Short mmCIF file of C-alpha atoms in Angstrom, two decimals:
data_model
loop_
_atom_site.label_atom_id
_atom_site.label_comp_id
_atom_site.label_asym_id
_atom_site.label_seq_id
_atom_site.Cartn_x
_atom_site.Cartn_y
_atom_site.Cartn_z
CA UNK D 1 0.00 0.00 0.00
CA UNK D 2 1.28 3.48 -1.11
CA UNK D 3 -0.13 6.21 0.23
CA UNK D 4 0.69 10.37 -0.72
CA UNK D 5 -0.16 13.08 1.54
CA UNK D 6 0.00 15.88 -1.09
CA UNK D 7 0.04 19.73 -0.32
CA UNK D 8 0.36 20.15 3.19
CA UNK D 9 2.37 21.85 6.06
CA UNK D 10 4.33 19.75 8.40
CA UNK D 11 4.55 20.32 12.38
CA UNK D 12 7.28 18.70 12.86
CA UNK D 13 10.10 18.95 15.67
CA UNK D 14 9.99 22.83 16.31
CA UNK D 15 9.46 24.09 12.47
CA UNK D 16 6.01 23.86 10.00
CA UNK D 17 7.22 23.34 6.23
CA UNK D 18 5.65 22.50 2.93
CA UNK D 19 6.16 18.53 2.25
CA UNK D 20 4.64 15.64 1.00
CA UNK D 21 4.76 12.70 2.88
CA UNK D 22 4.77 9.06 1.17
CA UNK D 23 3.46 6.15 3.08
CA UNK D 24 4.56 2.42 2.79
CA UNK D 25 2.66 -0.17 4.62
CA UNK D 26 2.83 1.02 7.82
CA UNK D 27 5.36 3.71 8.35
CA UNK D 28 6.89 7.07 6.39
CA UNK D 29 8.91 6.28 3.80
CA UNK D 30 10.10 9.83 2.26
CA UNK D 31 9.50 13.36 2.94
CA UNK D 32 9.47 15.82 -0.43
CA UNK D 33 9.57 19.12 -0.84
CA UNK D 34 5.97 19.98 -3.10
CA UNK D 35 8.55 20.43 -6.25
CA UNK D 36 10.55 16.94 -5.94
CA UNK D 37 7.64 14.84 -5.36
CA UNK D 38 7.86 12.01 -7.82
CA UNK D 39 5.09 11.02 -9.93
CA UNK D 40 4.10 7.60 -9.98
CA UNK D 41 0.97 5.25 -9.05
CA UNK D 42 -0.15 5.59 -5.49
CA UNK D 43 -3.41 3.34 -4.06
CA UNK D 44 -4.52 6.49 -2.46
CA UNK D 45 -3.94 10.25 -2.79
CA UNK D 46 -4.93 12.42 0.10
CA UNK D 47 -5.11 16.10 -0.70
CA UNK D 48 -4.26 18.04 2.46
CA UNK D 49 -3.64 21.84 0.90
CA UNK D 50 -4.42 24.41 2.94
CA UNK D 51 -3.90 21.87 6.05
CA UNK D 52 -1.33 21.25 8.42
CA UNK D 53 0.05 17.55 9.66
CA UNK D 54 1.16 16.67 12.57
CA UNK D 55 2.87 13.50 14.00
CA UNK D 56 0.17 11.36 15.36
CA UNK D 57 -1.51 12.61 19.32
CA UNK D 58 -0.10 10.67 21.70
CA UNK D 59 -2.44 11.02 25.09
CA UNK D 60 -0.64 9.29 28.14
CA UNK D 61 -3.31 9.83 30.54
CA UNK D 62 -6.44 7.48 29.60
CA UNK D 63 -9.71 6.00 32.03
CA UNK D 64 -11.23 3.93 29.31
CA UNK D 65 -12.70 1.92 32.26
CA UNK D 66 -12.21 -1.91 30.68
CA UNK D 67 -12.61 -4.22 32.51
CA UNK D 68 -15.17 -3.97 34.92
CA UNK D 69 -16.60 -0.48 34.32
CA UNK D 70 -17.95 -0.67 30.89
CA UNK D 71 -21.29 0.60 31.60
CA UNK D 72 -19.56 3.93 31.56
CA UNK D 73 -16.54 3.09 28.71
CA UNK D 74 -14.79 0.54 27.05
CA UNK D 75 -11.55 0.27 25.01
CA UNK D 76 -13.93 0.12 21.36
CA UNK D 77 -16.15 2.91 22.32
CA UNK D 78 -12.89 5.12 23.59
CA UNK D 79 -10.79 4.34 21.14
CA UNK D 80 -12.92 5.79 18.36
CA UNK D 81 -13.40 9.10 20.42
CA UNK D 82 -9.76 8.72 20.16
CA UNK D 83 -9.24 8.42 16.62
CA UNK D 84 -12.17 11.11 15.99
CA UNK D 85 -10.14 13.53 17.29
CA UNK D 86 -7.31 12.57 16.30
CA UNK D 87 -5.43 10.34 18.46
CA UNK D 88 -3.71 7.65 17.36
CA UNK D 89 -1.70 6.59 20.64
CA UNK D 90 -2.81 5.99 24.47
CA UNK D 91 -1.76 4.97 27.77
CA UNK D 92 -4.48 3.71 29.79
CA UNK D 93 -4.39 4.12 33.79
CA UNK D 94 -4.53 0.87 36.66
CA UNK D 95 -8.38 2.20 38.23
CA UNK D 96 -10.10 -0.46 36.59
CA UNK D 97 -12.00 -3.25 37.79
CA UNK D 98 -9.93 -5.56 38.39
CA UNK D 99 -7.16 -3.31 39.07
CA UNK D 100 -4.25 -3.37 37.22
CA UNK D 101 -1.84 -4.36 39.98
CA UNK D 102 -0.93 -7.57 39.03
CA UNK D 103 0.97 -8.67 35.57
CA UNK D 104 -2.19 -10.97 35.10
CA UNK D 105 -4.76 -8.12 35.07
CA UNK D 106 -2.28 -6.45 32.87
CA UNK D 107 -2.18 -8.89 30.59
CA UNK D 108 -5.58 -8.88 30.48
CA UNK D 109 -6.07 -5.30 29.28
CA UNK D 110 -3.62 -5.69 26.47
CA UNK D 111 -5.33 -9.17 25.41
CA UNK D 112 -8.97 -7.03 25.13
CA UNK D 113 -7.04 -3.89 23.89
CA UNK D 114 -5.56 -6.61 20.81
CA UNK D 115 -9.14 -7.34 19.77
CA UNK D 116 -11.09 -4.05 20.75
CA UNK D 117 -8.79 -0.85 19.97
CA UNK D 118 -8.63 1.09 17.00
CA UNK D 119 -5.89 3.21 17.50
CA UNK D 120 -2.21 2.23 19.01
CA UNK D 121 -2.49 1.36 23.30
CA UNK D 122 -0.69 0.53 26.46
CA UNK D 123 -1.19 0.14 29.82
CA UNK D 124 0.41 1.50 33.01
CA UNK D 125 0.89 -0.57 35.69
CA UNK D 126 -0.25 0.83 39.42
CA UNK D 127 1.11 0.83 42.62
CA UNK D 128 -0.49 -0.85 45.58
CA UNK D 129 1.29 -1.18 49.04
CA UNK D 130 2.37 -3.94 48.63
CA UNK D 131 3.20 -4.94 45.02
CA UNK D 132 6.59 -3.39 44.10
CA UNK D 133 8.26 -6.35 44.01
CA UNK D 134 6.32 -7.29 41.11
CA UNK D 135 7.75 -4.49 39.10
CA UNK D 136 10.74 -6.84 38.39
CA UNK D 137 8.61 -8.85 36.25
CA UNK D 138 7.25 -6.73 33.93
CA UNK D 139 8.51 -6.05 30.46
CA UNK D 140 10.15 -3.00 29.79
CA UNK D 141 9.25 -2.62 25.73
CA UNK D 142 6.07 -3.31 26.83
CA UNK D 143 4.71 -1.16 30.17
CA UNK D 144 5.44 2.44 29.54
CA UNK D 145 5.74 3.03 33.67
CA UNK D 146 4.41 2.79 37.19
CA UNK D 147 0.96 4.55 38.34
CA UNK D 148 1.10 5.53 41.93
CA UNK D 149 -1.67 7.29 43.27
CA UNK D 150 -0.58 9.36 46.11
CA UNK D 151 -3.86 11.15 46.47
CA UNK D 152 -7.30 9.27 46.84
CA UNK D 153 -9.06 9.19 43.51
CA UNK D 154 -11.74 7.27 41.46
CA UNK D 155 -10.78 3.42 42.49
CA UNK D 156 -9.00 3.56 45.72
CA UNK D 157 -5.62 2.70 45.00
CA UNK D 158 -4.30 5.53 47.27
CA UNK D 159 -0.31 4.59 48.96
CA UNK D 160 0.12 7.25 51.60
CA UNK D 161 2.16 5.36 54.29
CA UNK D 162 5.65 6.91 54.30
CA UNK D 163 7.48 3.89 53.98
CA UNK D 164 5.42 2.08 51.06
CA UNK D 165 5.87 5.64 49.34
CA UNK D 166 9.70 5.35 49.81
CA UNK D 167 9.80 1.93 48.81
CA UNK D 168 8.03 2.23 45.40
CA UNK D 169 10.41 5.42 44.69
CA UNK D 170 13.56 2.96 45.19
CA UNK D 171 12.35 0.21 43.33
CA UNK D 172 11.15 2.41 40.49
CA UNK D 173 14.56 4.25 40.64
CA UNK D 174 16.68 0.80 40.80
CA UNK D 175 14.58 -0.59 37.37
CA UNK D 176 14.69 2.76 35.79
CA UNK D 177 10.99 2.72 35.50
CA UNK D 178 9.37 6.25 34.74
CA UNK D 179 6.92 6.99 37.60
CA UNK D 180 3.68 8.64 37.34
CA UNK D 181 1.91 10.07 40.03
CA UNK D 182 -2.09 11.78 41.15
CA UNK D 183 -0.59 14.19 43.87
CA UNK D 184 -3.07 14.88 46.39
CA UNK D 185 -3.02 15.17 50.28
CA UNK D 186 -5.69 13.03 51.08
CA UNK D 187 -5.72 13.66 55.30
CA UNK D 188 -6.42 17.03 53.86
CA UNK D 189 -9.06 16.57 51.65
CA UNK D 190 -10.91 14.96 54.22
CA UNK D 191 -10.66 17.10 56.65
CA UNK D 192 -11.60 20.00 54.07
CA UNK D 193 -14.55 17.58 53.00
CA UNK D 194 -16.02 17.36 56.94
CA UNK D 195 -15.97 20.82 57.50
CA UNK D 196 -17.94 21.71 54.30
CA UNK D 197 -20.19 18.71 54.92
CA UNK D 198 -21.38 19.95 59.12
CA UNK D 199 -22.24 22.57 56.35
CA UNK D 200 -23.99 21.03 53.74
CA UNK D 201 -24.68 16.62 53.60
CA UNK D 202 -23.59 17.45 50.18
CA UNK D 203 -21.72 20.96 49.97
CA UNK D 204 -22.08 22.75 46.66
CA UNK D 205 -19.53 22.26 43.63
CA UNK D 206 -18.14 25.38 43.86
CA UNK D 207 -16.57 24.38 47.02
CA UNK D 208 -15.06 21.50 44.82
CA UNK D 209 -11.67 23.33 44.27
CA UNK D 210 -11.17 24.86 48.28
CA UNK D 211 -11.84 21.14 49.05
CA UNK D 212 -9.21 19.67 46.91
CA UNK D 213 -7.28 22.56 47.88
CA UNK D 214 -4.23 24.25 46.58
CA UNK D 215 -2.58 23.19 49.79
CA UNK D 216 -3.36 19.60 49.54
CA UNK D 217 -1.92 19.67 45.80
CA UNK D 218 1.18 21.53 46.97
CA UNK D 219 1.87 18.96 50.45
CA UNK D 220 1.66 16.13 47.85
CA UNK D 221 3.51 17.03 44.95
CA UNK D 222 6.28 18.44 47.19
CA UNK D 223 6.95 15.04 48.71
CA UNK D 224 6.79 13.35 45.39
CA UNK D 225 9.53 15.63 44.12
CA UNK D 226 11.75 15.21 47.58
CA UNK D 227 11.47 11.70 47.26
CA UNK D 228 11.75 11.07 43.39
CA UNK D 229 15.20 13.73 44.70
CA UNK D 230 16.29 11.27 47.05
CA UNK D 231 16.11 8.06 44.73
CA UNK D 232 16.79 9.64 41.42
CA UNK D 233 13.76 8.46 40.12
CA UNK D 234 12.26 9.16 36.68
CA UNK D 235 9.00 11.43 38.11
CA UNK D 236 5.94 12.53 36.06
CA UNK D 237 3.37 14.61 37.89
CA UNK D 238 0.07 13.96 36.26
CA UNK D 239 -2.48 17.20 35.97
CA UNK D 240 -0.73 19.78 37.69
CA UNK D 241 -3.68 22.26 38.66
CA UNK D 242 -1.81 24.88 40.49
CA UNK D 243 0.86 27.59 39.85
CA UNK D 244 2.30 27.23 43.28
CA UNK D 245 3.31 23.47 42.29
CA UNK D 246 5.29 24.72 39.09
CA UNK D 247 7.84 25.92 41.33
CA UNK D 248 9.11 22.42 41.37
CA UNK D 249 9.77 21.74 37.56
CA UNK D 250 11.75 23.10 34.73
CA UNK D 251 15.12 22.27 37.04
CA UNK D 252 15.49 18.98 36.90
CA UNK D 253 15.45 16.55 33.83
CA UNK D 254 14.21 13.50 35.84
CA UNK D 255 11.18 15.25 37.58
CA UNK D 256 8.51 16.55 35.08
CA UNK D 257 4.88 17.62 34.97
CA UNK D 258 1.34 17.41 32.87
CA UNK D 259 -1.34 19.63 32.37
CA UNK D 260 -4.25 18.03 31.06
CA UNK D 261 -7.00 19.45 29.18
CA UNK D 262 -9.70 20.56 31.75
CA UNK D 263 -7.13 22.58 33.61
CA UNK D 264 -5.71 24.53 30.53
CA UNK D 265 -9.35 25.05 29.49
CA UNK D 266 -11.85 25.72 32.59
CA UNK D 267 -11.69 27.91 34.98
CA UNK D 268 -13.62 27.85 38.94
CA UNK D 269 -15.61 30.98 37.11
CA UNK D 270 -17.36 28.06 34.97
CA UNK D 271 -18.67 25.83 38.41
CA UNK D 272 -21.46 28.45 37.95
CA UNK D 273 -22.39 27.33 34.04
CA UNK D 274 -21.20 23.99 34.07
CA UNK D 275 -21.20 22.91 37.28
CA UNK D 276 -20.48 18.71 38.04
CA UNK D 277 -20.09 18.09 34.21
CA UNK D 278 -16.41 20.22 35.07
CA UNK D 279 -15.47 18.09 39.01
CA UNK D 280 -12.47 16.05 38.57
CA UNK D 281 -9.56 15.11 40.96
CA UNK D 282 -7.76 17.29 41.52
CA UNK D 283 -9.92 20.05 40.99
CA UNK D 284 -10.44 22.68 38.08
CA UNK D 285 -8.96 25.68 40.28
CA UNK D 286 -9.03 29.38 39.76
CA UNK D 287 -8.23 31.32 36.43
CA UNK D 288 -5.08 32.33 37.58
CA UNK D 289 -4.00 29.10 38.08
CA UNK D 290 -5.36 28.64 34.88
CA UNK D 291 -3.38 31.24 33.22
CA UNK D 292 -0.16 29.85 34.99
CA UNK D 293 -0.11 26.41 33.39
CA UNK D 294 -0.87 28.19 29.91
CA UNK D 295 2.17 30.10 30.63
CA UNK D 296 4.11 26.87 31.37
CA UNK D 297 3.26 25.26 28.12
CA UNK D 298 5.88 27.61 26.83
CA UNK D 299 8.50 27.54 28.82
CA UNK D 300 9.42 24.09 29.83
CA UNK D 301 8.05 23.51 33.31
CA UNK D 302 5.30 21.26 31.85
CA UNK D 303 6.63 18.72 29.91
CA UNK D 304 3.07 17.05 28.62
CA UNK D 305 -0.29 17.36 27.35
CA UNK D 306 -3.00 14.74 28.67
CA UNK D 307 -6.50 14.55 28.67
CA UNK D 308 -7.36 12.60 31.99
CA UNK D 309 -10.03 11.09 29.64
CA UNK D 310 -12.36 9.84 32.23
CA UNK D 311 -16.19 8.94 30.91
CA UNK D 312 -19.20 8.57 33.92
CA UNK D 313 -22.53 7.92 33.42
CA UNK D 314 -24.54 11.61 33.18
CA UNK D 315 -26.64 10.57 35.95
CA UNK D 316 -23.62 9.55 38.37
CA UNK D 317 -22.20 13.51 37.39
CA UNK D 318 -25.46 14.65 39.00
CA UNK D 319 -25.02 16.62 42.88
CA UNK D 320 -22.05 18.42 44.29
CA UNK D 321 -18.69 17.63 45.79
CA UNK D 322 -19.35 14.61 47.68
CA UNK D 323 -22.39 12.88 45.26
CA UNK D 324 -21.21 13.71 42.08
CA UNK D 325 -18.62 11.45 40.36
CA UNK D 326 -15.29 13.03 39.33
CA UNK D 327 -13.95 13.09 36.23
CA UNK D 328 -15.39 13.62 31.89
CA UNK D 329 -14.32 12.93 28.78
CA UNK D 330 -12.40 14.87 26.99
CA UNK D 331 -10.09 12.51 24.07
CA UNK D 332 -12.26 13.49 21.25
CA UNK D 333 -11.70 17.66 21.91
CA UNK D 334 -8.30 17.49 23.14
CA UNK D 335 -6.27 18.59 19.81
CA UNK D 336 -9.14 20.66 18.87
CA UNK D 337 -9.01 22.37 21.97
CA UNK D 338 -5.08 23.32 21.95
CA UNK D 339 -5.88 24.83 18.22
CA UNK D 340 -8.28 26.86 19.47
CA UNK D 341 -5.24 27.72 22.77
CA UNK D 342 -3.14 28.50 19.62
CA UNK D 343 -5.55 30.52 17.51
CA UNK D 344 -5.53 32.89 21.15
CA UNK D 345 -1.72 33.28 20.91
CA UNK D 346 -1.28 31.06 23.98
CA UNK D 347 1.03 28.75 22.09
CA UNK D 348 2.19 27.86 19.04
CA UNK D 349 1.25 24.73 16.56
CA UNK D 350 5.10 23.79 16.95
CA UNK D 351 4.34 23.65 21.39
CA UNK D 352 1.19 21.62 20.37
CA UNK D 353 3.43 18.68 18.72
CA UNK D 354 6.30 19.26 21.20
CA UNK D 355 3.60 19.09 23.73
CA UNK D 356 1.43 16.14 22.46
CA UNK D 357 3.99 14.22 20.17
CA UNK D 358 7.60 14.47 20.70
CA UNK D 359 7.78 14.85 24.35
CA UNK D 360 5.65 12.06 25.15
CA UNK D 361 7.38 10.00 22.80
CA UNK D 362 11.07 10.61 24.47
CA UNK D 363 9.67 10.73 28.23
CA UNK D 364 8.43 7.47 27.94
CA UNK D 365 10.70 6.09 25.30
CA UNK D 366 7.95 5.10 22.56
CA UNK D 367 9.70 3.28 19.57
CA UNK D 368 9.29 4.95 16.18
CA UNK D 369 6.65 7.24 16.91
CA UNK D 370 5.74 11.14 17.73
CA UNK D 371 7.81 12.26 15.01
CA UNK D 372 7.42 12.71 11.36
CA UNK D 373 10.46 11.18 10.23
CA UNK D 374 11.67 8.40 7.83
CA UNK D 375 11.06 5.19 8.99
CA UNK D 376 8.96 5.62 11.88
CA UNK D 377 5.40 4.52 11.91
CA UNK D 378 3.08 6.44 9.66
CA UNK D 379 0.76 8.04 12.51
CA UNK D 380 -0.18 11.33 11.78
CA UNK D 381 -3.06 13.97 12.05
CA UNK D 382 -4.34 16.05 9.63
CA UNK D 383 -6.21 19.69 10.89
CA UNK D 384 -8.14 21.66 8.26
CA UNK D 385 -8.07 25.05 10.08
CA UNK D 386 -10.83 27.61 9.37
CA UNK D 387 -13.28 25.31 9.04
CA UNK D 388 -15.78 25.85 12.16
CA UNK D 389 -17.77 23.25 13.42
CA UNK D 390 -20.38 22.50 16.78
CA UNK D 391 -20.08 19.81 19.31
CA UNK D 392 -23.37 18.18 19.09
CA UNK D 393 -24.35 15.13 21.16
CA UNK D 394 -24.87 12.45 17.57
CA UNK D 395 -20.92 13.59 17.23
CA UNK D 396 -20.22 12.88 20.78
CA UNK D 397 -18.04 8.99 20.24
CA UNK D 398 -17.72 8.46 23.90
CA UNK D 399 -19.90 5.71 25.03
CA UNK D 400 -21.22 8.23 28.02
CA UNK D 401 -22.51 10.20 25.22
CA UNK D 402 -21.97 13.87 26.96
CA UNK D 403 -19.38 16.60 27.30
CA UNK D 404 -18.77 19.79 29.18
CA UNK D 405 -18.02 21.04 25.58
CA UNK D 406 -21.71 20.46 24.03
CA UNK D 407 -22.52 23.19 21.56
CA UNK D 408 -18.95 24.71 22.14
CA UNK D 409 -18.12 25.85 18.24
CA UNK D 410 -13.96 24.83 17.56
CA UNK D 411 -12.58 26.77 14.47
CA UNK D 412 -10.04 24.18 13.34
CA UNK D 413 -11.64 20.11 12.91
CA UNK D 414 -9.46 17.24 12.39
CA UNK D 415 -9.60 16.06 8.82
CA UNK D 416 -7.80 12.71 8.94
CA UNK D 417 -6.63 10.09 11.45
CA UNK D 418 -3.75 8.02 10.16
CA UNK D 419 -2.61 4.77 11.92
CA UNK D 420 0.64 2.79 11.32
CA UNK D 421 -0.32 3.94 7.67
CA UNK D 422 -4.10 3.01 7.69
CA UNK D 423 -6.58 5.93 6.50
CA UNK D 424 -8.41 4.76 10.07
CA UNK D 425 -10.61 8.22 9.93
CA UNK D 426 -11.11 10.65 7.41
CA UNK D 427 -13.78 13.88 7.16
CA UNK D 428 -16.47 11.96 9.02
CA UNK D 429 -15.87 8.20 7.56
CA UNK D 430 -14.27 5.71 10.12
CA UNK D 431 -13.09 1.97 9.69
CA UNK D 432 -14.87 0.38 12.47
CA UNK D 433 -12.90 -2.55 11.37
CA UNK D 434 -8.99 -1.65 11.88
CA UNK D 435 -7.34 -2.19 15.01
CA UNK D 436 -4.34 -0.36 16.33
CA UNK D 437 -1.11 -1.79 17.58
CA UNK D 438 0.66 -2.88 21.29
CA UNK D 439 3.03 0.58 21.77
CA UNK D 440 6.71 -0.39 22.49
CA UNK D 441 9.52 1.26 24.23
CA UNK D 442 12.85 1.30 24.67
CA UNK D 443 15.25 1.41 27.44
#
């Protein structure tokens, strides 16, 4: 299979640049400049003037809540949210039911993800308090890293004794596995939550963000970094929320940060409009806060874009901070939603791929991808910019079938989906049928 990409602008490793990108099989196999491109018989000719490609999304913070939570999600349903926006790699979180603590449930996941996903996948690995020694017995090329939730969250896999905590730093450190971690104080939380609760059985969302509290964000993340310090262990801080915690990266190569979509996008001003559809751990905070992690995108101190795609039921988003269930999906908006951070000034297309391809691809060592370069696997997106378009439920792929975005109108709309070289989704056609490959990585 030949494939041409014919006419369009390359974001690619800090520059955009007219080229034409041929497709063998599955991966790039030359670059031209518009002028040079050879004429010849190709199976398929795609026609992207006027749009700009980028190396294929890579979002390495997933919920896609297989197995055991499928009412809400599963890995087909997500995975085509995925590849409708644009997508074309994921790394899927431990929360589910079983959890994925042990290398059986693991296996599990990638088994389902085999016959189920449409775009590429992986799976972290979590952290319990008493499973490190496992780590030894996991494959490298396969498990992109450790998930360690050091704040309570959705699935109770919270390690806060001191000692557990220092142990899964060490081992982590020792097997040169990159760490990932939810930072939250959860004694603080909950004594933040009974206070507003002699209030109020169920205290109003707007209290959501004073609850899960600056402070509690801060005590957290400032022990991860201490201890990920003290070990030398590879640290990723998943969905910073706070500008006070950004003190802590940008210094260090081995201690990083995400901000994920929710937090770039929403501020506590929109608890008032949106109200539960917005509550996630930790919380959507204030709007300067807000305007701090834009800043950061530029600058170094956050190191990757996520999504914290995380679908519930509408009816279980219903109440305030103690009823309502935390978390939304957002895979199918994320790109769209950094063009439309980009179309603002905030940053530029060339952040959005450093952001969303490349970085993700060296942090966690991905073979062959988040790059548009000879050789490596032909995943790219395609963006037609200028070409407005409305959220509207019947476009809505997420099996929950909702989003805090709903009638939002994005500028920019994501064209084509390409997947180890397979046209997987193009202007509103999808191949139900293709399914994505097992992610590797190297040491």
């Amino acid at each position: 299979m030949k494939i041409i990409i014919q006419g369009g602008t390359i974001v690619n490793e800090g520059r955009s640049l007219r080229r034409d990108i041929l497709i063998e099989d599955n991966s790039i196999a030359a670059l031209f400049d518009p002028s040079e491109t050879p004429r010849g018989i190709y199976d398929k000719i795609i026609d992207a003037s006027g749009c700009f490609v980028f190396p294929g999304i890579i979002d390495t913070h997933v919920h896609f809540r297989e197995p055991g939570l499928t009412r809400k999600a599963d890995i087909e349903s997500e995975s085509r949210a995925a590849a409708f926006g644009g997508i074309t790699s994921y790394m899927e979180m431990p929360n589910t039911s079983p959890q994925t603590t042990t290398p059986e449930a693991w296996q599990e996941k990638m088994t389902l993800a085999a016959h189920k996903s449409h775009v590429n996948y992986s799976f972290f690995y979590g952290a319990t308090n008493n499973n490190a020694d496992s780590f030894a017995t996991l494959d490298h090329s396969l498990v992109p890293g450790i998930k360690l939730f050091m704040g309570a969250s959705t699935g109770n896999m919270l390690v806060e004794n001191h000692e557990h905590l220092d142990y899964i730093y060490k081992v982590c450190a020792n097997q040169d596995w990159q760490l990932v971690t939810h930072c939250e104080d959860t004694e603080l939380i909950t004594a933040n939550m009974a206070r507003a609760k002699a209030q109020q059985d169920d205290p109003n969302i707007e209290l959501h963000p004073l609850i899960r509290s600056e402070e509690a964000c801060y005590r957290s993340t400032s022990l991860a970094v201490a201890l990920a310090k003290k070990h030398h262990t590879r640290l990723h801080v998943a969905h910073l929320t706070t500008a006070r915690e950004l003190a802590f990266f940008g210094i260090d190569d081995h201690i990083t940060a995400e901000a994920v979509i929710a937090h770039l996008l929403f501020s506590n001003e929109d608890y008032a409009t949106l109200g539960s559809l917005i509550k996630c751990n930790p919380a959507v905070k204030t709007a300067a806060d807000r305007d701090a992690l834009r800043q950061a995108l530029n600058d170094n101190r956050i190191t990757t874009v996520g999504t914290d795609h995380a679908p519930h039921e509408l009816k279980d988003k219903q109440g305030g901070c103690a009823k309502a269930a935390s978390g939304m999906p957002m895979i199918q908006f994320s790109l769209a939603t950094m063009l439309e951070l980009a179309d603002k000034g905030i940053l530029s297309y060339e952040r959005i791929a450093e952001l969303m391809c490349h970085n993700p691809a060296r942090l966690f060592r991905i073979n062959e991808r988040g790059f548009i370069r000879k050789g490596y696997k032909a995943d790219l997106t395609i963006v037609k910019t200028a070409s407005p378009w409305k959220v509207t439920n019947d476009l809505i792929q997420s099996k929950c079938k909702w989003s805090p975005l709903e009638n939002h109108v994005f500028n920019n709309r994501i064209l084509a989906t390409i997947c180890n070289g397979h046209i997987l989704y193009y202007d509103g056609h999808f191949d139900a049928n293709y399914r994505g490959e097992a992610l590797t990585f190297h040491g």
